[in-house]
Short mmCIF file of C-alpha atoms in Angstrom, two decimals:
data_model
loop_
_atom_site.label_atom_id
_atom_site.label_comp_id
_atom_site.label_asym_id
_atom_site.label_seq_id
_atom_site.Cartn_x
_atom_site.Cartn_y
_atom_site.Cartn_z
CA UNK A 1 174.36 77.14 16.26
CA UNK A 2 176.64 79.13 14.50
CA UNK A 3 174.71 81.81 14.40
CA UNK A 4 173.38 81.70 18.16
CA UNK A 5 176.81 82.12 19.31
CA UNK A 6 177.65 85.54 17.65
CA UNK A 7 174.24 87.11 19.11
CA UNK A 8 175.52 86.24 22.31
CA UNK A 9 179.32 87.43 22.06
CA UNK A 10 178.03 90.85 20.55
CA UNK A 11 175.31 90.94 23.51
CA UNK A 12 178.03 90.43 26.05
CA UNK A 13 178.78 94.03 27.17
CA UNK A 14 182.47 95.15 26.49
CA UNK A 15 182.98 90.99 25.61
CA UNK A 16 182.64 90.21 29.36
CA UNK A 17 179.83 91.15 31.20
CA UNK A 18 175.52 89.47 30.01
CA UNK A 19 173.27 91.85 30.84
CA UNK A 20 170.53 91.07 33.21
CA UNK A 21 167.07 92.59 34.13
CA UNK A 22 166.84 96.48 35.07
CA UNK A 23 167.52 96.87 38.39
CA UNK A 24 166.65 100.71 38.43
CA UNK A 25 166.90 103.80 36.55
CA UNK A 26 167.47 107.18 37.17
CA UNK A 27 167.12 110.53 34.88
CA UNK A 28 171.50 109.83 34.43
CA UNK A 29 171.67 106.30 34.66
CA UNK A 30 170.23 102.38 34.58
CA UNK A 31 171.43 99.94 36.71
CA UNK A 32 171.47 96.11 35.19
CA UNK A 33 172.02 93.00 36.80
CA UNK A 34 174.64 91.52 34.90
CA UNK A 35 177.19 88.27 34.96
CA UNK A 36 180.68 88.09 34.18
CA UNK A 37 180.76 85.40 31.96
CA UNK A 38 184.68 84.31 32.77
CA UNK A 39 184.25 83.93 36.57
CA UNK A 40 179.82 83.65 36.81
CA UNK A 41 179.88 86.40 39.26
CA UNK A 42 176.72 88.22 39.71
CA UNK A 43 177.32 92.46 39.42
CA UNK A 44 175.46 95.41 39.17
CA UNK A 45 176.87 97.48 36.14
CA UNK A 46 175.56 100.95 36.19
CA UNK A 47 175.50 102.51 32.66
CA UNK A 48 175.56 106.32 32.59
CA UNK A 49 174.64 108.67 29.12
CA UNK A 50 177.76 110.59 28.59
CA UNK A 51 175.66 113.11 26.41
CA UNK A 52 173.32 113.64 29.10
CA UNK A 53 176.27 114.02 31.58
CA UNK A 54 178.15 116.89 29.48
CA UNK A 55 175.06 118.65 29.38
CA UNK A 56 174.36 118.53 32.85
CA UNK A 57 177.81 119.49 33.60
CA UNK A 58 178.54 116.21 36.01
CA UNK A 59 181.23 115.31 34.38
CA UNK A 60 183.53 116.11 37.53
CA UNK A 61 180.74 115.03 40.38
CA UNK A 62 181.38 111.78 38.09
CA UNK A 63 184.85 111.50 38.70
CA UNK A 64 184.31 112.78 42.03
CA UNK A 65 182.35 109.47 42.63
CA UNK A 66 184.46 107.00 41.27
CA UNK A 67 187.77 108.64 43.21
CA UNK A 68 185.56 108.24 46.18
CA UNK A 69 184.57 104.73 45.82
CA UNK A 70 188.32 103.93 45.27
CA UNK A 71 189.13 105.10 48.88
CA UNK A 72 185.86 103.68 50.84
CA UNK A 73 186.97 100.15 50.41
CA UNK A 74 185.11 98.43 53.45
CA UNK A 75 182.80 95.31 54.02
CA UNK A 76 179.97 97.05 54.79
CA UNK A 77 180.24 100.12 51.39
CA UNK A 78 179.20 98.57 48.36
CA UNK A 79 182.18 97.86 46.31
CA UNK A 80 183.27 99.48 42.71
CA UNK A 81 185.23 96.71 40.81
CA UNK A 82 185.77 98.77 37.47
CA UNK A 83 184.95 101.91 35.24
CA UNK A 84 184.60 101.46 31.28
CA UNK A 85 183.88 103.51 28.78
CA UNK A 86 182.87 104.03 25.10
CA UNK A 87 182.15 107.10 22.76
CA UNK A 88 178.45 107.03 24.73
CA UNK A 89 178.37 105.22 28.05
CA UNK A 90 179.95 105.18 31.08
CA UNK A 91 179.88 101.63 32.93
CA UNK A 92 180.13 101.45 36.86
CA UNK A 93 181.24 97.85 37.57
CA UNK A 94 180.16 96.98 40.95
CA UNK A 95 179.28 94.69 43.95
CA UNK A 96 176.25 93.25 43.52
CA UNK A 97 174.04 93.34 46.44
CA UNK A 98 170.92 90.64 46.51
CA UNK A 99 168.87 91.62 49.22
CA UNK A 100 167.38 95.01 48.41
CA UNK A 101 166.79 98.32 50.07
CA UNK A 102 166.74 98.10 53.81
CA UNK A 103 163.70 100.53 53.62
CA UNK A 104 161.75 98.15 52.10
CA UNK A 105 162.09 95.59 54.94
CA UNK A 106 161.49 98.86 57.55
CA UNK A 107 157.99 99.81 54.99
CA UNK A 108 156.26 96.03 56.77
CA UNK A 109 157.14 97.48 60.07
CA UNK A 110 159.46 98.76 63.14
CA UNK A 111 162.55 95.84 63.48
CA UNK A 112 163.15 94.56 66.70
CA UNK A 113 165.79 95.75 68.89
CA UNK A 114 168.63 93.48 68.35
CA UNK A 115 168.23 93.48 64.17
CA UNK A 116 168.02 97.30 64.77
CA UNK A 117 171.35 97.36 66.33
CA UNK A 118 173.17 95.15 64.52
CA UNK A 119 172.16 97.46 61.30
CA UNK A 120 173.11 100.47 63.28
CA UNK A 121 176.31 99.00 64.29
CA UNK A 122 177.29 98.23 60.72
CA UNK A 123 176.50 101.35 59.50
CA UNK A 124 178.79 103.50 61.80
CA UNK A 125 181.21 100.96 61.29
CA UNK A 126 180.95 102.23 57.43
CA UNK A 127 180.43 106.17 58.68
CA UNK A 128 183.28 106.05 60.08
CA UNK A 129 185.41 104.40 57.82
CA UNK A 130 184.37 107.16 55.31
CA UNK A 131 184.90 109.89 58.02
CA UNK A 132 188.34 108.58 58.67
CA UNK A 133 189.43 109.25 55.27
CA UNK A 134 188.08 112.38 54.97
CA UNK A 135 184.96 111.04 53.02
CA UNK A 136 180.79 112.44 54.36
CA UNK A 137 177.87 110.62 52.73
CA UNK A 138 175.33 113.70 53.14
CA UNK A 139 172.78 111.21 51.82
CA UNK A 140 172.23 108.49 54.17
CA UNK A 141 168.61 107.02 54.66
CA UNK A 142 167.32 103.28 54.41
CA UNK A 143 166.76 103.80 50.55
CA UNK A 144 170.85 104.19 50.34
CA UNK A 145 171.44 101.47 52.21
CA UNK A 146 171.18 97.88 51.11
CA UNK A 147 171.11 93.85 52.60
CA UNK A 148 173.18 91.78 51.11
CA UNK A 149 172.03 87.70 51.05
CA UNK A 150 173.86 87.36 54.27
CA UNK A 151 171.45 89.95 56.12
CA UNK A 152 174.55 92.70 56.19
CA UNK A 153 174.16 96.15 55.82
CA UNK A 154 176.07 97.87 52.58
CA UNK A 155 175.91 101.44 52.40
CA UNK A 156 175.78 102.97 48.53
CA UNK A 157 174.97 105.95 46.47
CA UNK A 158 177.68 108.39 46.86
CA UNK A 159 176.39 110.56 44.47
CA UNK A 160 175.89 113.62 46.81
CA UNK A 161 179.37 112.22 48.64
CA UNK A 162 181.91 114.93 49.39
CA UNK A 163 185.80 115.07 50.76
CA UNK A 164 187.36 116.85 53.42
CA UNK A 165 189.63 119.44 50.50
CA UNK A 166 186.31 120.51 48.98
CA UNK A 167 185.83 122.68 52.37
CA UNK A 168 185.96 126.50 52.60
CA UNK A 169 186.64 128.02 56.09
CA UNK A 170 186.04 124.48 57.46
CA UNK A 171 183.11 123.46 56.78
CA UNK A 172 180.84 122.72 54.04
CA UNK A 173 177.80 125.13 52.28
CA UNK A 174 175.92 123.24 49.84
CA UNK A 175 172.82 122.33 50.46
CA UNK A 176 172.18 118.34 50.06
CA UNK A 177 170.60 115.94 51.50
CA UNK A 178 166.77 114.04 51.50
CA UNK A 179 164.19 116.62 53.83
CA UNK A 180 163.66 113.88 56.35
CA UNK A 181 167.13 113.03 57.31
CA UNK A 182 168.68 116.42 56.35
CA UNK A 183 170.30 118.10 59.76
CA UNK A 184 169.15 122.09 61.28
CA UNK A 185 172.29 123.26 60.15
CA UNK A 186 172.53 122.41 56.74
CA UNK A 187 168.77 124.19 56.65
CA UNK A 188 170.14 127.27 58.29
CA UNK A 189 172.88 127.68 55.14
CA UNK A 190 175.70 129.25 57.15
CA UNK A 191 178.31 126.42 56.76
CA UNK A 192 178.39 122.68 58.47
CA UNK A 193 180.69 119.99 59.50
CA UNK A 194 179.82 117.14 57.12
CA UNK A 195 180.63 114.36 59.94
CA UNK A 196 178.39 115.32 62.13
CA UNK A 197 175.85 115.82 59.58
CA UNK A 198 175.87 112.23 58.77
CA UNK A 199 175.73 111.41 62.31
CA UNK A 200 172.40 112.69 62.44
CA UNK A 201 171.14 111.00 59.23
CA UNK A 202 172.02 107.91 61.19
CA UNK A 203 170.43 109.04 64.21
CA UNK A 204 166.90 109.37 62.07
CA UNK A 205 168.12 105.98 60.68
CA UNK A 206 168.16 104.25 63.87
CA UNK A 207 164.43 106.48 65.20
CA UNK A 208 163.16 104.91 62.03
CA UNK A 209 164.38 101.31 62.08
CA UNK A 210 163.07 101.16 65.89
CA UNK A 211 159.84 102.76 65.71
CA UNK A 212 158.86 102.34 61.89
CA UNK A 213 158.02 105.89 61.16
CA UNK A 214 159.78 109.52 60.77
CA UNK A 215 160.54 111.24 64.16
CA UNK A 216 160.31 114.28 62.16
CA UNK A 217 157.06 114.56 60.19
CA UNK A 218 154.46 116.86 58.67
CA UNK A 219 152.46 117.46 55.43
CA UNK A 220 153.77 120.54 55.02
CA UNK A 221 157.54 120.64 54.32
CA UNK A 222 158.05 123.92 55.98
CA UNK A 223 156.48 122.42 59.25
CA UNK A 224 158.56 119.77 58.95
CA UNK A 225 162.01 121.48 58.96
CA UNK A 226 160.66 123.72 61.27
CA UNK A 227 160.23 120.69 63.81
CA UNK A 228 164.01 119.66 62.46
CA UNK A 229 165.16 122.89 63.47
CA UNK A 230 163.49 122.99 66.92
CA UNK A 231 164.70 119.16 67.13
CA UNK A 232 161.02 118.15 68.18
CA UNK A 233 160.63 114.36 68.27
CA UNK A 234 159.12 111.92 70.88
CA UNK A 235 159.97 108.54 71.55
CA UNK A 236 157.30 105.46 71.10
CA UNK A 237 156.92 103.76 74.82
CA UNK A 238 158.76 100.49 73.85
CA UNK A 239 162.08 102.40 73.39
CA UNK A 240 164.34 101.60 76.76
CA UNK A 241 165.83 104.57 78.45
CA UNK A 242 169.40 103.65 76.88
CA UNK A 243 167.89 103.80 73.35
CA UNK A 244 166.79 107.04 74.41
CA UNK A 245 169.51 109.00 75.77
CA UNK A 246 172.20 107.81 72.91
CA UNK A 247 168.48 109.58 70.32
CA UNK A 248 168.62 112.46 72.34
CA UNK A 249 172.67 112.95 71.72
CA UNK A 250 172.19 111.93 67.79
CA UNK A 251 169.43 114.12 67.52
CA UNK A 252 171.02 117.15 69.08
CA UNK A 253 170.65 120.32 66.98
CA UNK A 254 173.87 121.82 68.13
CA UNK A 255 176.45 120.22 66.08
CA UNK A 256 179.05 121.04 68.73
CA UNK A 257 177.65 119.27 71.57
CA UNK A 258 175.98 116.25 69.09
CA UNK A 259 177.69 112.68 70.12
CA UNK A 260 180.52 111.60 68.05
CA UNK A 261 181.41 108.60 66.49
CA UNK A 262 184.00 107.62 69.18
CA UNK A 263 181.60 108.28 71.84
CA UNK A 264 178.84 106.65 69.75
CA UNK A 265 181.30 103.61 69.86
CA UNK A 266 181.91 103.58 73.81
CA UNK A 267 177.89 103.76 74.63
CA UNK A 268 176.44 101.15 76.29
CA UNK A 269 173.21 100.25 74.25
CA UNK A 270 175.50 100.65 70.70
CA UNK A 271 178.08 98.22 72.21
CA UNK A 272 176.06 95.58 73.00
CA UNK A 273 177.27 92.16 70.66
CA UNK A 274 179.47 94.75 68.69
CA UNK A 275 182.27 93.28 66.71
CA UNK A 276 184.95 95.37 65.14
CA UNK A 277 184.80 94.99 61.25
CA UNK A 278 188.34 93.09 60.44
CA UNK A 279 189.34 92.99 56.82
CA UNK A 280 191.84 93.13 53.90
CA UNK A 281 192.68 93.67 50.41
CA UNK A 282 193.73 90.55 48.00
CA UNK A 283 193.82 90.07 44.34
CA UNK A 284 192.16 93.65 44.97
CA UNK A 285 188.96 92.34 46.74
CA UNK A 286 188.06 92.75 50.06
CA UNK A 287 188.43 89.85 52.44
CA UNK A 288 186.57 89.46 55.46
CA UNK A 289 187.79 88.33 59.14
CA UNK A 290 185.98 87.21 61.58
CA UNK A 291 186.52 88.43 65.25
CA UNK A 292 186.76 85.12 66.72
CA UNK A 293 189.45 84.04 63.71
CA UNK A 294 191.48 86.87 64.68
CA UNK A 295 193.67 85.36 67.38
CA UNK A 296 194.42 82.10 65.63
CA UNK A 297 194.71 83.80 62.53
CA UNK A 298 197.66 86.17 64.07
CA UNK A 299 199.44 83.34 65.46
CA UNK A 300 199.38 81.18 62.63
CA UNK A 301 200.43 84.42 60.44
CA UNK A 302 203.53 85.16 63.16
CA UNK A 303 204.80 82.05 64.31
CA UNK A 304 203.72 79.26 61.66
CA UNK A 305 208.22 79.42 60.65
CA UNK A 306 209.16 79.53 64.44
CA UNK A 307 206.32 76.69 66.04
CA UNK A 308 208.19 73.54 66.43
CA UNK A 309 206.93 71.00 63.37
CA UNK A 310 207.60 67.44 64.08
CA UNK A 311 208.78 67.47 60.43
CA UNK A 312 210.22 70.96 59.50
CA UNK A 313 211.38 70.18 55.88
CA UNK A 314 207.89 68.82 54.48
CA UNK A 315 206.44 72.69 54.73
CA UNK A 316 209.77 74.33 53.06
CA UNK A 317 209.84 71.28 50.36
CA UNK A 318 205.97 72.05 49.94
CA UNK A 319 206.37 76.25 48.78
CA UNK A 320 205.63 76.69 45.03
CA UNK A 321 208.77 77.81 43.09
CA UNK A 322 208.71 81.52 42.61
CA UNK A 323 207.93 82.58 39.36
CA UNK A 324 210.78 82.89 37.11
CA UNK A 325 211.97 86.60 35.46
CA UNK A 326 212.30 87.08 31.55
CA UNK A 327 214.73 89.50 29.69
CA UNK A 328 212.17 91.97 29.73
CA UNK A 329 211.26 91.33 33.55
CA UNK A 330 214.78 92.33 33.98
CA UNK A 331 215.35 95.33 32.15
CA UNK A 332 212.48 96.66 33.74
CA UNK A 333 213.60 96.10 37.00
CA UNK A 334 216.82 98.96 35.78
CA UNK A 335 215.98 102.42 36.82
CA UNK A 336 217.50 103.21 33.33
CA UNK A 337 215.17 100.91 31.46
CA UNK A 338 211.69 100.99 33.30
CA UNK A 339 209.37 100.38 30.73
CA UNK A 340 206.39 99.72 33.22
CA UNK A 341 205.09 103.26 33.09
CA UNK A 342 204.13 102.19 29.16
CA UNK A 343 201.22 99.62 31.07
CA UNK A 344 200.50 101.35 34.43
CA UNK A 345 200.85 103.72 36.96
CA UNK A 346 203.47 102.47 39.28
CA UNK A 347 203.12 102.82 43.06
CA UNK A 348 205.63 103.06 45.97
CA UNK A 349 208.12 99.87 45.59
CA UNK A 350 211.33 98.75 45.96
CA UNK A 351 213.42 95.48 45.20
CA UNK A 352 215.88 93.33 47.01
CA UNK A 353 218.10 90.69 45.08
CA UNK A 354 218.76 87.31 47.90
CA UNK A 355 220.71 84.65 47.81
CA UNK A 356 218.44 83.29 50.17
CA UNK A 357 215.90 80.35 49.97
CA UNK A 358 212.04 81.24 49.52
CA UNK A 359 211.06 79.48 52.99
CA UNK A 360 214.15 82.15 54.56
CA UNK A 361 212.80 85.17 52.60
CA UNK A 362 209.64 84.53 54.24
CA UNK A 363 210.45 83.79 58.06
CA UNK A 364 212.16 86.72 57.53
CA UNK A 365 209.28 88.60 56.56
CA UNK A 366 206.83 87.68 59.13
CA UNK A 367 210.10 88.34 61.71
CA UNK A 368 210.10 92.05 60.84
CA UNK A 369 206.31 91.77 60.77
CA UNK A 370 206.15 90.86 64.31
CA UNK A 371 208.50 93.88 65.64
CA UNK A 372 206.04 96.23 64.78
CA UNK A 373 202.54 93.88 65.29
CA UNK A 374 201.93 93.77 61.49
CA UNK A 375 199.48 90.54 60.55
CA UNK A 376 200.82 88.49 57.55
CA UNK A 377 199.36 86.45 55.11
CA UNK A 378 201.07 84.48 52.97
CA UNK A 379 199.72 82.78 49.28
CA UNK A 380 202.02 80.73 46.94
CA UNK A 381 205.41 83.47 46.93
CA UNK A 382 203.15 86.70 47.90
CA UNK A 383 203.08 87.55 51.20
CA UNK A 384 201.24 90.85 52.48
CA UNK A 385 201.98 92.65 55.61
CA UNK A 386 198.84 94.69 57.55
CA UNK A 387 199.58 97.40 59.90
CA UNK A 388 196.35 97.82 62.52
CA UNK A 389 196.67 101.07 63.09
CA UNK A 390 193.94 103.05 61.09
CA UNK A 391 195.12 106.54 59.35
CA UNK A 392 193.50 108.97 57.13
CA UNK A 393 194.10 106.67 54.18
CA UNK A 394 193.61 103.66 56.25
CA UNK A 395 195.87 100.87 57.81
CA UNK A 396 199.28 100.30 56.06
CA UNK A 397 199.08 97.07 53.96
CA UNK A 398 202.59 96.07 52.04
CA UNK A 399 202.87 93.64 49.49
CA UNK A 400 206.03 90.99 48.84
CA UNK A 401 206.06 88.75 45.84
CA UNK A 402 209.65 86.77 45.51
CA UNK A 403 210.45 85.95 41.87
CA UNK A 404 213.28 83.51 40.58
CA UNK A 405 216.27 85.47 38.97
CA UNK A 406 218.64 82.32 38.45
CA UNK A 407 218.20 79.37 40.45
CA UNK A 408 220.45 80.46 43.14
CA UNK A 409 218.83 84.22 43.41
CA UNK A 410 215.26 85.57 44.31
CA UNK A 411 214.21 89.08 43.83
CA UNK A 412 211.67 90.38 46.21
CA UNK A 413 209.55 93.04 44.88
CA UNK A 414 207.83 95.00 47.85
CA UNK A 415 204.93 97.51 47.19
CA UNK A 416 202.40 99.96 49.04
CA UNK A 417 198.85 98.42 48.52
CA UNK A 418 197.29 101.10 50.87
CA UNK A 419 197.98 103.61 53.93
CA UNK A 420 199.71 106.72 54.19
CA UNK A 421 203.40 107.11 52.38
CA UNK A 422 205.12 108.56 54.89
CA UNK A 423 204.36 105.54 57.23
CA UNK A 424 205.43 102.96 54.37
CA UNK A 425 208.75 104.85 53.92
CA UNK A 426 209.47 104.82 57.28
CA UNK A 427 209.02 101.65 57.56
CA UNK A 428 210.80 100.85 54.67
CA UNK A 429 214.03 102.54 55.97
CA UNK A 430 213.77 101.91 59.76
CA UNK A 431 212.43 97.86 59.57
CA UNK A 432 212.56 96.04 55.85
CA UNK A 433 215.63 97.44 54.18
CA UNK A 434 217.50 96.82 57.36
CA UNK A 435 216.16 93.06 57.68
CA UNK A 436 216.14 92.16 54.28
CA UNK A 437 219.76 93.19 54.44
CA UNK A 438 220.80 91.05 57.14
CA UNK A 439 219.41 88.60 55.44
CA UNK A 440 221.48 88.84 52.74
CA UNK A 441 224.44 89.33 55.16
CA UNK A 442 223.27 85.89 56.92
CA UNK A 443 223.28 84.36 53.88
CA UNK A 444 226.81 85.18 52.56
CA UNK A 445 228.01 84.69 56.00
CA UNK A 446 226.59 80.93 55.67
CA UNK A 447 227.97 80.45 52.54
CA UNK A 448 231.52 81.68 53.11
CA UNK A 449 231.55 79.52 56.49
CA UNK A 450 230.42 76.35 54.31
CA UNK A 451 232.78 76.87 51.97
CA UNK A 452 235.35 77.48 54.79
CA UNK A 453 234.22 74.14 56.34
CA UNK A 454 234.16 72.20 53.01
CA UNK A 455 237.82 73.44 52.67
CA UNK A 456 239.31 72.30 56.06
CA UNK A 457 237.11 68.81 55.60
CA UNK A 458 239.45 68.25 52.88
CA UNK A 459 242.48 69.31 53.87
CA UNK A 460 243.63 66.27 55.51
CA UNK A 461 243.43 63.83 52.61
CA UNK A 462 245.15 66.11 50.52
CA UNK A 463 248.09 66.23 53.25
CA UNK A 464 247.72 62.01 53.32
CA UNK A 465 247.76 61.87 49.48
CA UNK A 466 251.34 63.69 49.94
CA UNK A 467 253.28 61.64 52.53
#
């Protein structure tokens, strides 16, 4: 029994992760099935040769990938959890998607109409996600793009991915790509905008979901790209003239005229059961919203202090006591003394020291929140405040945890979780510094009126004690 034990702790990859069956292979890397044996969560853990890397002179495409896979966060990209490494291998911790390669659902046949869309939708939902942050696929084909057990789309290998400060006079030059999906200007080698190159890999996505073959096609490669070129295709007869025209502006082989993904967005057949893709970041995994949840959601996030509760005390008496500091909590917390940089990079933050109750802290919180249309969510004594307003490193998303100092002072600890930081220190210095401060102005206000009140409450039987 004894025995049967260690051969399974020393199979258990870095002590954590069983390995599964092979998934796939590739000449750099294998791609496992694997469980985390603390939490029984399936993942795919990608294990790359180092040797073979270094020789190969990937080492910075590598890095490339996994900086790129940091920023793409979205429900529809498959997700990176974590990178390891030893002397040999590199390990790629991620999402583990069950359904398989969307091409292998389009190799039985054409989809119909509605699945089509609802594929199509999710991947420029993803596109332009990536585009928005300055990230272009250059690979994307059904072999790159998977179905998860729910039937959703999840876009992967970023391999061939690039970003927007790798450009030279604006546009891109190497040449990348599969044949098939590959645009006429990256085959003319005189420079491209990588956006709308991806845009018309989808647009040979969607001709190939809908009619179950190639629109261009040959034997011959040279044919082929010279069809690519030309941009000859024809459409089967059971495409509808909508389906059509929104092919014919995907497919256009001048880039500046080609539709965009706004415009893509605002078409008729592409908007047809759309839903926005609503989402956010806890315990650093992404969280799903649904559309319809988004209204209640909101309210409950704004109002839930202000709504009129036949019993007001039972949700204040109900809050989990902040966790408590230690010496070493403290000393950390002095600019003098920060020791955190020994453990981890530390992000944007700043702390306020209140007087105030943890119910206070947050009503306060989802007050300034609802100034400037943030959403909040609230968990135990974290609350995190989402901006909707997408920038080129995504929506702002702040992050409040209160923590007991004494029992008659909480420290709240605020921190950028995402978005640009220029945005977060504006708001910082124009909305949270300025409420948080009243509310320790409120506070001391209360307190010196109580004791004020306490004071002339006793007055008199002193005075009758006297005479």
């Amino acid at each position: 029994m004894a025995e049967k034990k260690k051969e399974t702790h020393q199979s258990l990859l870095l002590g954590r992760y069983e390995i599964g069956k092979l998934l796939g292979h590739g000449t750099f890397a294998k791609v496992y099935h694997a469980r985390n044996v603390k939490t029984n969560e399936s993942v795919a853990i990608k294990i790359l040769d180092k040797e073979k890397i270094l020789k190969g002179g990937l080492m910075v495409h590598i890095k490339r990938e996994i900086s790129i896979l940091r920023r793409v966060r979205h429900p529809n990209i498959v997700q990176l959890f974590e990178v390891m490494a030893t002397k040999k291998k590199i390990y790629f911790v991620m999402e583990y998607v069950r359904g398989g390669e969307l091409f292998k659902k389009v190799a039985k046949g054409r989809l119909k109409e509605e699945v089509a869309r609802k594929y199509f939708q999710q991947l420029i939902s993803a596109v332009s996600f990536c585009h928005a942050r300055g990230v272009f696929h250059r690979d994307l084909k059904p072999e790159n793009l998977l179905l998860d057990e729910n039937g959703d789309l999840k876009v992967s290998d970023f391999g061939l991915s690039t970003v927007s400060d790798q450009m030279k006079d604006g546009l891109f030059h190497t040449f990348c790509g599969t044949p098939a999906y590959v645009a006429p200007e990256v085959l003319a080698r005189k420079g491209y905008d990588a956006a709308k190159v991806d845009i018309w890999s989808c647009g040979v996505i969607l001709f190939v979901l809908m009619a179950g073959y190639l629109p261009f096609h040959d034997q011959n490669i040279m044919s082929m790209y010279k069809k690519i070129y030309k941009g000859e295709f024809r459409c089967p007869r059971w495409f509808s003239p909508e389906l059509i025209r929104l092919l014919t502006r995907l497919l256009d082989t001048n880039p500046a005229t080609r539709i965009t993904i706004p415009e893509i967005m605002e078409n008729k057949w592409f908007k047809k059961g759309f839903k926005h893709v609503r989402f956010y970041i806890e315990d650093d995994r992404l969280c799903s919203v649904e559309e319809d949840d988004i209204e209640s959601l909101s309210e409950k996030s704004f109002s839930e202090s202000e709504s009129e509760q036949p019993e007001p005390r039972k949700r204040v008496l109900g809050l989990p006591r902040p966790a408590s500091l230690n010496a070493f909590d403290i000393i950390s917390f002095s600019p003098g003394f920060d020791l955190s940089g020994l453990f981890e990079e530390t992000g944007e933050e700043a702390r306020f020291v209140s007087g105030a109750p943890v119910s206070n802290i947050i009503s306060k919180l989802e007050e300034i929140a609802k100034v400037v249309s943030f959403t909040v969510r609230t968990k135990d004594c974290r609350v995190s405040l989402e901006g909707s307003r997408e920038g080129v490193k995504g929506p702002l998303t702040i992050a409040a945890e209160i923590f007991e100092l004494t029992p008659s002072l909480r420290v709240v600890e605020v921190k950028k979780k995402g978005g640009d930081r220029g945005e977060y220190e504006e708001f910082c210095n124009r909305e949270l510094r300025p409420g948080l401060q009243k509310l320790v102005c409120e506070e001391s206000a209360a307190a010196a009126a109580a004791v004020a009140a306490a004071a002339v409450a006793t007055e008199p039987l002193v005075l009758s004690d006297t005479e």
